[in-house]
PDB file of C-alpha atoms in Angstrom:
ATOM      1  CA  MET A   1     -12.652  -4.470  27.030  1.00 54.00           C
ATOM      2  CA  ASN A   2      -9.752  -1.503  28.172  1.00 65.00           C
ATOM      3  CA  GLN A   3      -8.288  -0.256  24.792  1.00 88.00           C
ATOM      4  CA  ARG A   4      -4.740  -0.492  24.793  1.00 95.00           C
ATOM      5  CA  ASN A   5      -2.282   2.046  25.310  1.00 97.00           C
ATOM      6  CA  TYR A   6       0.507   1.443  23.007  1.00 98.00           C
ATOM      7  CA  GLN A   7       2.634   4.738  24.315  1.00 97.00           C
ATOM      8  CA  LYS A   8       2.995   2.975  28.014  1.00 97.00           C
ATOM      9  CA  GLU A   9       3.709  -0.334  26.112  1.00 98.00           C
ATOM     10  CA  LEU A  10       6.421   1.030  24.716  1.00 98.00           C
ATOM     11  CA  GLU A  11       7.551   3.139  27.816  1.00 98.00           C
ATOM     12  CA  GLY A  12       7.696  -0.525  29.812  1.00 98.00           C
ATOM     13  CA  ILE A  13      10.034  -1.781  26.709  1.00 98.00           C
ATOM     14  CA  LEU A  14      12.816   1.025  26.796  1.00 98.00           C
ATOM     15  CA  ALA A  15      12.676   0.882  30.735  1.00 98.00           C
ATOM     16  CA  GLU A  16      12.890  -2.832  30.508  1.00 98.00           C
ATOM     17  CA  MET A  17      15.794  -2.481  27.578  1.00 98.00           C
ATOM     18  CA  GLU A  18      17.563   0.075  30.110  1.00 97.00           C
ATOM     19  CA  GLN A  19      17.355  -1.967  33.034  1.00 97.00           C
ATOM     20  CA  LYS A  20      19.489  -4.550  31.287  1.00 97.00           C
ATOM     21  CA  GLY A  21      21.364  -2.074  29.314  1.00 97.00           C
ATOM     22  CA  ASP A  22      20.274  -3.360  25.882  1.00 97.00           C
ATOM     23  CA  VAL A  23      21.043  -1.015  22.641  1.00 98.00           C
ATOM     24  CA  PRO A  24      19.018  -3.265  19.430  1.00 98.00           C
ATOM     25  CA  ARG A  25      18.454  -3.023  16.291  1.00 98.00           C
ATOM     26  CA  LEU A  26      15.154  -1.292  15.202  1.00 98.00           C
ATOM     27  CA  LEU A  27      14.209  -0.987  11.914  1.00 98.00           C
ATOM     28  CA  LEU A  28      11.953   2.360  11.443  1.00 98.00           C
ATOM     29  CA  HIS A  29       9.628   2.570   8.722  1.00 98.00           C
ATOM     30  CA  SER A  30       9.053   6.947   8.106  1.00 98.00           C
ATOM     31  CA  CYS A  31       6.637   8.006   5.821  1.00 95.00           C
ATOM     32  CA  CYS A  32       8.507  11.743   6.083  1.00 95.00           C
ATOM     33  CA  ALA A  33      11.020  13.666   7.267  1.00 97.00           C
ATOM     34  CA  PRO A  34       8.771  15.754   9.026  1.00 96.00           C
ATOM     35  CA  CYS A  35       7.160  12.324  11.174  1.00 96.00           C
ATOM     36  CA  SER A  36      10.246  11.607  11.455  1.00 98.00           C
ATOM     37  CA  SER A  37      11.811  13.889  13.307  1.00 98.00           C
ATOM     38  CA  TYR A  38      10.436  13.914  17.124  1.00 98.00           C
ATOM     39  CA  CYS A  39      10.604  10.118  16.328  1.00 98.00           C
ATOM     40  CA  LEU A  40      14.597   9.691  15.565  1.00 98.00           C
ATOM     41  CA  GLU A  41      15.299  12.088  18.319  1.00 98.00           C
ATOM     42  CA  TYR A  42      13.053   9.703  20.636  1.00 98.00           C
ATOM     43  CA  LEU A  43      14.419   6.661  19.651  1.00 98.00           C
ATOM     44  CA  SER A  44      17.793   6.843  18.424  1.00 98.00           C
ATOM     45  CA  GLY A  45      18.372   7.513  22.564  1.00 97.00           C
ATOM     46  CA  HIS A  46      17.630   3.563  22.838  1.00 98.00           C
ATOM     47  CA  PHE A  47      18.187   2.017  19.415  1.00 98.00           C
ATOM     48  CA  HIS A  48      20.703   1.335  16.661  1.00 98.00           C
ATOM     49  CA  ILE A  49      18.343   2.533  14.387  1.00 98.00           C
ATOM     50  CA  ILE A  50      17.818   1.624   9.695  1.00 98.00           C
ATOM     51  CA  ASP A  51      15.097   4.355   8.717  1.00 98.00           C
ATOM     52  CA  PHE A  52      13.689   2.799   6.174  1.00 98.00           C
ATOM     53  CA  TYR A  53      11.974   4.861   3.216  1.00 98.00           C
ATOM     54  CA  TYR A  54       9.537   2.261   1.800  1.00 98.00           C
ATOM     55  CA  ASN A  55       6.008   4.997   0.465  1.00 97.00           C
ATOM     56  CA  PRO A  56       4.691   2.944  -2.902  1.00 96.00           C
ATOM     57  CA  ASN A  57       1.946   5.482  -2.530  1.00 94.00           C
ATOM     58  CA  ILE A  58       3.179   8.351  -3.322  1.00 93.00           C
ATOM     59  CA  THR A  59       2.116   8.583  -7.753  1.00 86.00           C
ATOM     60  CA  GLU A  60       4.512  11.200  -8.653  1.00 90.00           C
ATOM     61  CA  LYS A  61       8.247  10.739  -8.911  1.00 94.00           C
ATOM     62  CA  THR A  62       9.140  14.483  -8.670  1.00 94.00           C
ATOM     63  CA  GLU A  63       7.520  14.632  -4.617  1.00 93.00           C
ATOM     64  CA  TYR A  64       9.086  11.087  -3.885  1.00 95.00           C
ATOM     65  CA  GLU A  65      12.549  12.509  -4.410  1.00 96.00           C
ATOM     66  CA  HIS A  66      11.931  15.509  -2.778  1.00 95.00           C
ATOM     67  CA  ARG A  67      10.880  13.691   0.558  1.00 96.00           C
ATOM     68  CA  VAL A  68      13.472  11.061   0.276  1.00 97.00           C
ATOM     69  CA  ARG A  69      16.293  14.449  -0.260  1.00 97.00           C
ATOM     70  CA  GLU A  70      14.663  15.768   2.829  1.00 97.00           C
ATOM     71  CA  MET A  71      14.830  12.133   5.151  1.00 98.00           C
ATOM     72  CA  GLU A  72      18.181  11.838   4.434  1.00 98.00           C
ATOM     73  CA  ARG A  73      18.667  15.268   5.622  1.00 98.00           C
ATOM     74  CA  LEU A  74      17.542  15.474   8.507  1.00 98.00           C
ATOM     75  CA  ILE A  75      19.095  11.980   9.712  1.00 98.00           C
ATOM     76  CA  ARG A  76      22.689  14.206   8.741  1.00 98.00           C
ATOM     77  CA  GLU A  77      21.799  16.975  10.366  1.00 98.00           C
ATOM     78  CA  GLN A  78      19.905  15.995  13.588  1.00 98.00           C
ATOM     79  CA  PRO A  79      22.456  14.697  16.377  1.00 98.00           C
ATOM     80  CA  HIS A  80      21.997  11.544  17.659  1.00 98.00           C
ATOM     81  CA  ARG A  81      23.165   9.119  20.872  1.00 97.00           C
ATOM     82  CA  PHE A  82      22.965   6.278  18.139  1.00 98.00           C
ATOM     83  CA  GLU A  83      23.770   5.102  14.696  1.00 97.00           C
ATOM     84  CA  VAL A  84      20.913   5.986  12.314  1.00 98.00           C
ATOM     85  CA  ILE A  85      21.300   4.616   8.976  1.00 98.00           C
ATOM     86  CA  PHE A  86      18.962   5.726   6.083  1.00 98.00           C
ATOM     87  CA  LYS A  87      17.403   2.812   3.376  1.00 98.00           C
ATOM     88  CA  GLU A  88      15.580   3.554   0.713  1.00 98.00           C
ATOM     89  CA  GLY A  89      13.435   1.111  -0.311  1.00 97.00           C
ATOM     90  CA  THR A  90      12.245  -0.192  -3.820  1.00 97.00           C
ATOM     91  CA  TYR A  91       9.864   3.015  -5.373  1.00 97.00           C
ATOM     92  CA  GLU A  92       7.475   1.030  -6.922  1.00 96.00           C
ATOM     93  CA  PRO A  93       3.939   3.146  -7.587  1.00 95.00           C
ATOM     94  CA  GLU A  94       2.839   1.093  -9.981  1.00 96.00           C
ATOM     95  CA  ARG A  95       2.452  -1.624  -6.942  1.00 96.00           C
ATOM     96  CA  PHE A  96       0.343   0.781  -4.603  1.00 95.00           C
ATOM     97  CA  LEU A  97      -1.947   1.418  -7.954  1.00 94.00           C
ATOM     98  CA  GLU A  98      -2.406  -2.312  -8.692  1.00 96.00           C
ATOM     99  CA  ALA A  99      -3.187  -2.911  -4.865  1.00 95.00           C
ATOM    100  CA  VAL A 100      -6.039  -0.195  -4.293  1.00 94.00           C
ATOM    101  CA  LYS A 101      -7.688  -1.248  -7.317  1.00 94.00           C
ATOM    102  CA  GLY A 102     -11.000  -0.611  -6.980  1.00 91.00           C
ATOM    103  CA  TYR A 103     -10.869   1.162  -3.600  1.00 88.00           C
ATOM    104  CA  GLU A 104     -10.010   5.294  -5.400  1.00 82.00           C
ATOM    105  CA  MET A 105     -13.109   6.429  -4.387  1.00 84.00           C
ATOM    106  CA  CYS A 106     -13.127   5.392  -0.615  1.00 84.00           C
ATOM    107  CA  ARG A 107     -12.372   8.231   1.919  1.00 82.00           C
ATOM    108  CA  GLU A 108      -9.207   9.085   3.830  1.00 80.00           C
ATOM    109  CA  GLY A 109      -8.599   6.416   7.012  1.00 80.00           C
ATOM    110  CA  GLY A 110     -10.674   3.523   4.573  1.00 90.00           C
ATOM    111  CA  GLU A 111      -9.765   0.484   2.799  1.00 94.00           C
ATOM    112  CA  ARG A 112      -7.733   1.899   0.640  1.00 93.00           C
ATOM    113  CA  CYS A 113      -5.220   2.880   4.011  1.00 93.00           C
ATOM    114  CA  ARG A 114      -5.790  -0.040   5.046  1.00 96.00           C
ATOM    115  CA  ILE A 115      -4.413  -1.809   2.206  1.00 96.00           C
ATOM    116  CA  CYS A 116      -1.464   1.264   1.781  1.00 96.00           C
ATOM    117  CA  PHE A 117      -0.910   0.401   5.694  1.00 97.00           C
ATOM    118  CA  ARG A 118      -0.750  -3.330   5.021  1.00 98.00           C
ATOM    119  CA  MET A 119       1.425  -3.155   2.170  1.00 98.00           C
ATOM    120  CA  ARG A 120       4.545  -0.777   3.513  1.00 98.00           C
ATOM    121  CA  LEU A 121       4.502  -2.915   6.619  1.00 98.00           C
ATOM    122  CA  MET A 122       4.907  -6.129   5.193  1.00 98.00           C
ATOM    123  CA  GLU A 123       8.343  -4.511   3.173  1.00 98.00           C
ATOM    124  CA  ALA A 124       9.493  -3.150   6.679  1.00 98.00           C
ATOM    125  CA  ALA A 125       8.904  -6.184   8.136  1.00 98.00           C
ATOM    126  CA  GLU A 126      10.901  -8.704   5.225  1.00 98.00           C
ATOM    127  CA  ALA A 127      13.535  -5.322   5.558  1.00 98.00           C
ATOM    128  CA  ALA A 128      13.853  -5.695   9.306  1.00 98.00           C
ATOM    129  CA  VAL A 129      14.271  -9.682   9.017  1.00 98.00           C
ATOM    130  CA  ARG A 130      16.945  -8.779   6.396  1.00 98.00           C
ATOM    131  CA  GLU A 131      18.623  -6.208   8.527  1.00 98.00           C
ATOM    132  CA  LYS A 132      18.900  -8.411  11.400  1.00 98.00           C
ATOM    133  CA  CYS A 133      17.419  -5.685  13.340  1.00 98.00           C
ATOM    134  CA  ASP A 134      15.264  -6.969  16.909  1.00 98.00           C
ATOM    135  CA  PHE A 135      12.195  -4.884  16.357  1.00 98.00           C
ATOM    136  CA  PHE A 136      10.557  -3.212  13.730  1.00 98.00           C
ATOM    137  CA  THR A 137       8.094  -0.165  13.694  1.00 98.00           C
ATOM    138  CA  THR A 138       6.905   2.698  11.640  1.00 98.00           C
ATOM    139  CA  THR A 139       6.381   6.873  11.901  1.00 98.00           C
ATOM    140  CA  LEU A 140       2.767   7.076  10.931  1.00 97.00           C
ATOM    141  CA  THR A 141       1.361   6.792  14.147  1.00 98.00           C
ATOM    142  CA  ILE A 142       2.560  10.198  15.663  1.00 97.00           C
ATOM    143  CA  SER A 143      -0.342  11.896  13.095  1.00 93.00           C
ATOM    144  CA  PRO A 144      -3.242  12.623  14.670  1.00 92.00           C
ATOM    145  CA  LEU A 145      -5.245  11.872  11.622  1.00 86.00           C
ATOM    146  CA  LYS A 146      -4.309   8.278  11.787  1.00 91.00           C
ATOM    147  CA  ASP A 147      -5.712   5.346  14.120  1.00 95.00           C
ATOM    148  CA  ALA A 148      -2.813   4.341  15.996  1.00 97.00           C
ATOM    149  CA  ARG A 149      -4.586   0.946  17.186  1.00 97.00           C
ATOM    150  CA  LEU A 150      -4.765  -0.265  13.552  1.00 97.00           C
ATOM    151  CA  LEU A 151      -1.547   0.323  12.627  1.00 98.00           C
ATOM    152  CA  ASN A 152      -0.228  -1.070  15.748  1.00 98.00           C
ATOM    153  CA  GLU A 153      -2.659  -4.210  14.812  1.00 98.00           C
ATOM    154  CA  ILE A 154      -1.302  -4.630  11.330  1.00 98.00           C
ATOM    155  CA  GLY A 155       2.306  -3.965  12.289  1.00 98.00           C
ATOM    156  CA  GLU A 156       2.049  -7.194  14.957  1.00 98.00           C
ATOM    157  CA  LYS A 157       0.877  -8.931  11.917  1.00 98.00           C
ATOM    158  CA  CYS A 158       3.348  -8.400   9.862  1.00 98.00           C
ATOM    159  CA  GLY A 159       5.757  -9.279  11.958  1.00 98.00           C
ATOM    160  CA  LYS A 160       3.847 -12.564  13.069  1.00 98.00           C
ATOM    161  CA  GLU A 161       4.157 -13.197   9.958  1.00 98.00           C
ATOM    162  CA  TYR A 162       8.297 -12.379   8.851  1.00 98.00           C
ATOM    163  CA  GLY A 163       8.424 -13.722  12.585  1.00 98.00           C
ATOM    164  CA  VAL A 164      10.610 -10.258  13.840  1.00 98.00           C
ATOM    165  CA  ARG A 165       9.234  -8.483  17.144  1.00 98.00           C
ATOM    166  CA  TRP A 166       6.786  -5.280  16.478  1.00 98.00           C
ATOM    167  CA  LEU A 167       7.667  -2.088  19.007  1.00 98.00           C
ATOM    168  CA  PRO A 168       3.964  -0.829  20.049  1.00 98.00           C
ATOM    169  CA  THR A 169       3.979   2.885  19.582  1.00 98.00           C
ATOM    170  CA  ASP A 170       1.712   6.296  19.126  1.00 98.00           C
ATOM    171  CA  PHE A 171       4.092   8.840  18.737  1.00 98.00           C
ATOM    172  CA  LYS A 172       1.381  11.796  18.997  1.00 97.00           C
ATOM    173  CA  LYS A 173       1.767  10.816  23.149  1.00 95.00           C
ATOM    174  CA  ARG A 174       3.246  12.479  25.060  1.00 95.00           C
ATOM    175  CA  GLY A 175       3.609  15.984  22.631  1.00 96.00           C
ATOM    176  CA  GLY A 176       5.414  14.027  20.352  1.00 97.00           C
ATOM    177  CA  TYR A 177       3.154  15.229  17.595  1.00 96.00           C
ATOM    178  CA  GLN A 178       3.844  18.699  18.873  1.00 97.00           C
ATOM    179  CA  ARG A 179       7.488  18.664  18.829  1.00 98.00           C
ATOM    180  CA  SER A 180       7.897  17.067  15.724  1.00 97.00           C
ATOM    181  CA  ILE A 181       6.235  21.416  14.490  1.00 96.00           C
ATOM    182  CA  VAL A 182       8.658  22.559  16.402  1.00 98.00           C
ATOM    183  CA  LEU A 183      11.403  20.296  14.592  1.00 98.00           C
ATOM    184  CA  SER A 184      10.219  20.560  11.612  1.00 97.00           C
ATOM    185  CA  ARG A 185      11.003  24.360  11.739  1.00 97.00           C
ATOM    186  CA  GLU A 186      13.684  23.911  13.335  1.00 98.00           C
ATOM    187  CA  TYR A 187      15.239  22.085  10.192  1.00 98.00           C
ATOM    188  CA  ASP A 188      13.085  24.042   8.158  1.00 97.00           C
ATOM    189  CA  LEU A 189      11.227  20.702   6.562  1.00 97.00           C
ATOM    190  CA  TYR A 190       9.559  20.010   3.845  1.00 91.00           C
ATOM    191  CA  ARG A 191       6.232  19.733   5.026  1.00 82.00           C
ATOM    192  CA  GLN A 192       3.578  18.478   2.339  1.00 74.00           C
ATOM    193  CA  ASN A 193      -0.188  18.767   2.613  1.00 71.00           C
ATOM    194  CA  TYR A 194      -0.697  15.585   1.528  1.00 65.00           C
ATOM    195  CA  CYS A 195      -0.829  11.544   1.757  1.00 72.00           C
ATOM    196  CA  GLY A 196       1.320  10.620  -1.177  1.00 66.00           C
ATOM    197  CA  CYS A 197      -1.228   9.045  -2.999  1.00 78.00           C
ATOM    198  CA  VAL A 198      -3.151  10.901  -6.421  1.00 72.00           C
ATOM    199  CA  PHE A 199      -6.322  10.175  -4.654  1.00 74.00           C
ATOM    200  CA  SER A 200      -5.703  11.992  -1.398  1.00 70.00           C
ATOM    201  CA  LYS A 201      -4.346  14.781  -3.855  1.00 65.00           C
ATOM    202  CA  ARG A 202      -7.441  15.233  -5.591  1.00 65.00           C
ATOM    203  CA  ARG A 203      -9.688  15.678  -3.030  1.00 57.00           C
ATOM    204  CA  ASP A 204      -9.301  19.263  -1.592  1.00 42.00           C
ATOM    205  CA  TYR A 205      -8.326  18.571   2.673  1.00 44.00           C
ATOM    206  CA  GLY A 206      -7.428  22.082   3.466  1.00 42.00           C
ATOM    207  CA  ARG A 207      -4.117  22.663   5.675  1.00 38.00           C
ATOM    208  CA  LEU A 208      -4.957  22.068   9.499  1.00 36.00           C
ATOM    209  CA  ASN A 209      -4.031  25.139  11.536  1.00 36.00           C
ATOM    210  CA  GLY A 210      -2.003  25.488   8.982  1.00 41.00           C
ATOM    211  CA  ASN A 211       0.515  22.681   9.124  1.00 42.00           C
ATOM    212  CA  SER A 212      -0.343  19.937   7.742  1.00 40.00           C
ATOM    213  CA  ALA A 213       3.431  17.754   6.953  1.00 41.00           C
ATOM    214  CA  GLN A 214       1.455  15.302   9.811  1.00 40.00           C
ATOM    215  CA  GLU A 215      -2.064  15.436   9.660  1.00 38.00           C
ATOM    216  CA  ARG A 216      -1.553  13.616   6.114  1.00 39.00           C
ATOM    217  CA  ARG A 217       0.637  11.402   6.796  1.00 41.00           C
TER     218      ARG A 217
END
């Protein structure tokens, strides 16, 4: 079975939109400002965007608030062709901890992460319906350490459950990840070195090439 090329699928959708002159509404689930930098630069030329920040996996409140402030600052300072609106979801780390109970010792990228992805994307799908968006997607696929196939599969299932169209992505393609590093430096963004959950913080993953913000998303 041939592996799907999510970047090509995205480009096909964007080309079709451009041909029709459509500018749909997109709910973009954002994991952090560094990862969002390229995604917003790329997508804001095609969509009216609601940047939805829902990350209950960030188990330290000070860390959570720091990342929220950076996300808001990036949206203020970065130029966008079409409007980008920031919406913060409910901060509920206790919900995340309850959901992953029994999976605390899973490896990074294992079942605990799968549960976390589904939790965040389900909330994003629900928010997309509430905000009357045409599509929803996530910045998470920009990370070289995140499985784009898994994220797209979860996103598609969540979209079907809520009746909203999932936008296929693999933002690391076409130099997206490298561009996010450049933009992070340009805007002097806070670049965290772990995903946000207490379990990833306890492990010493180290810094990849000294640039770990996206790697841990």
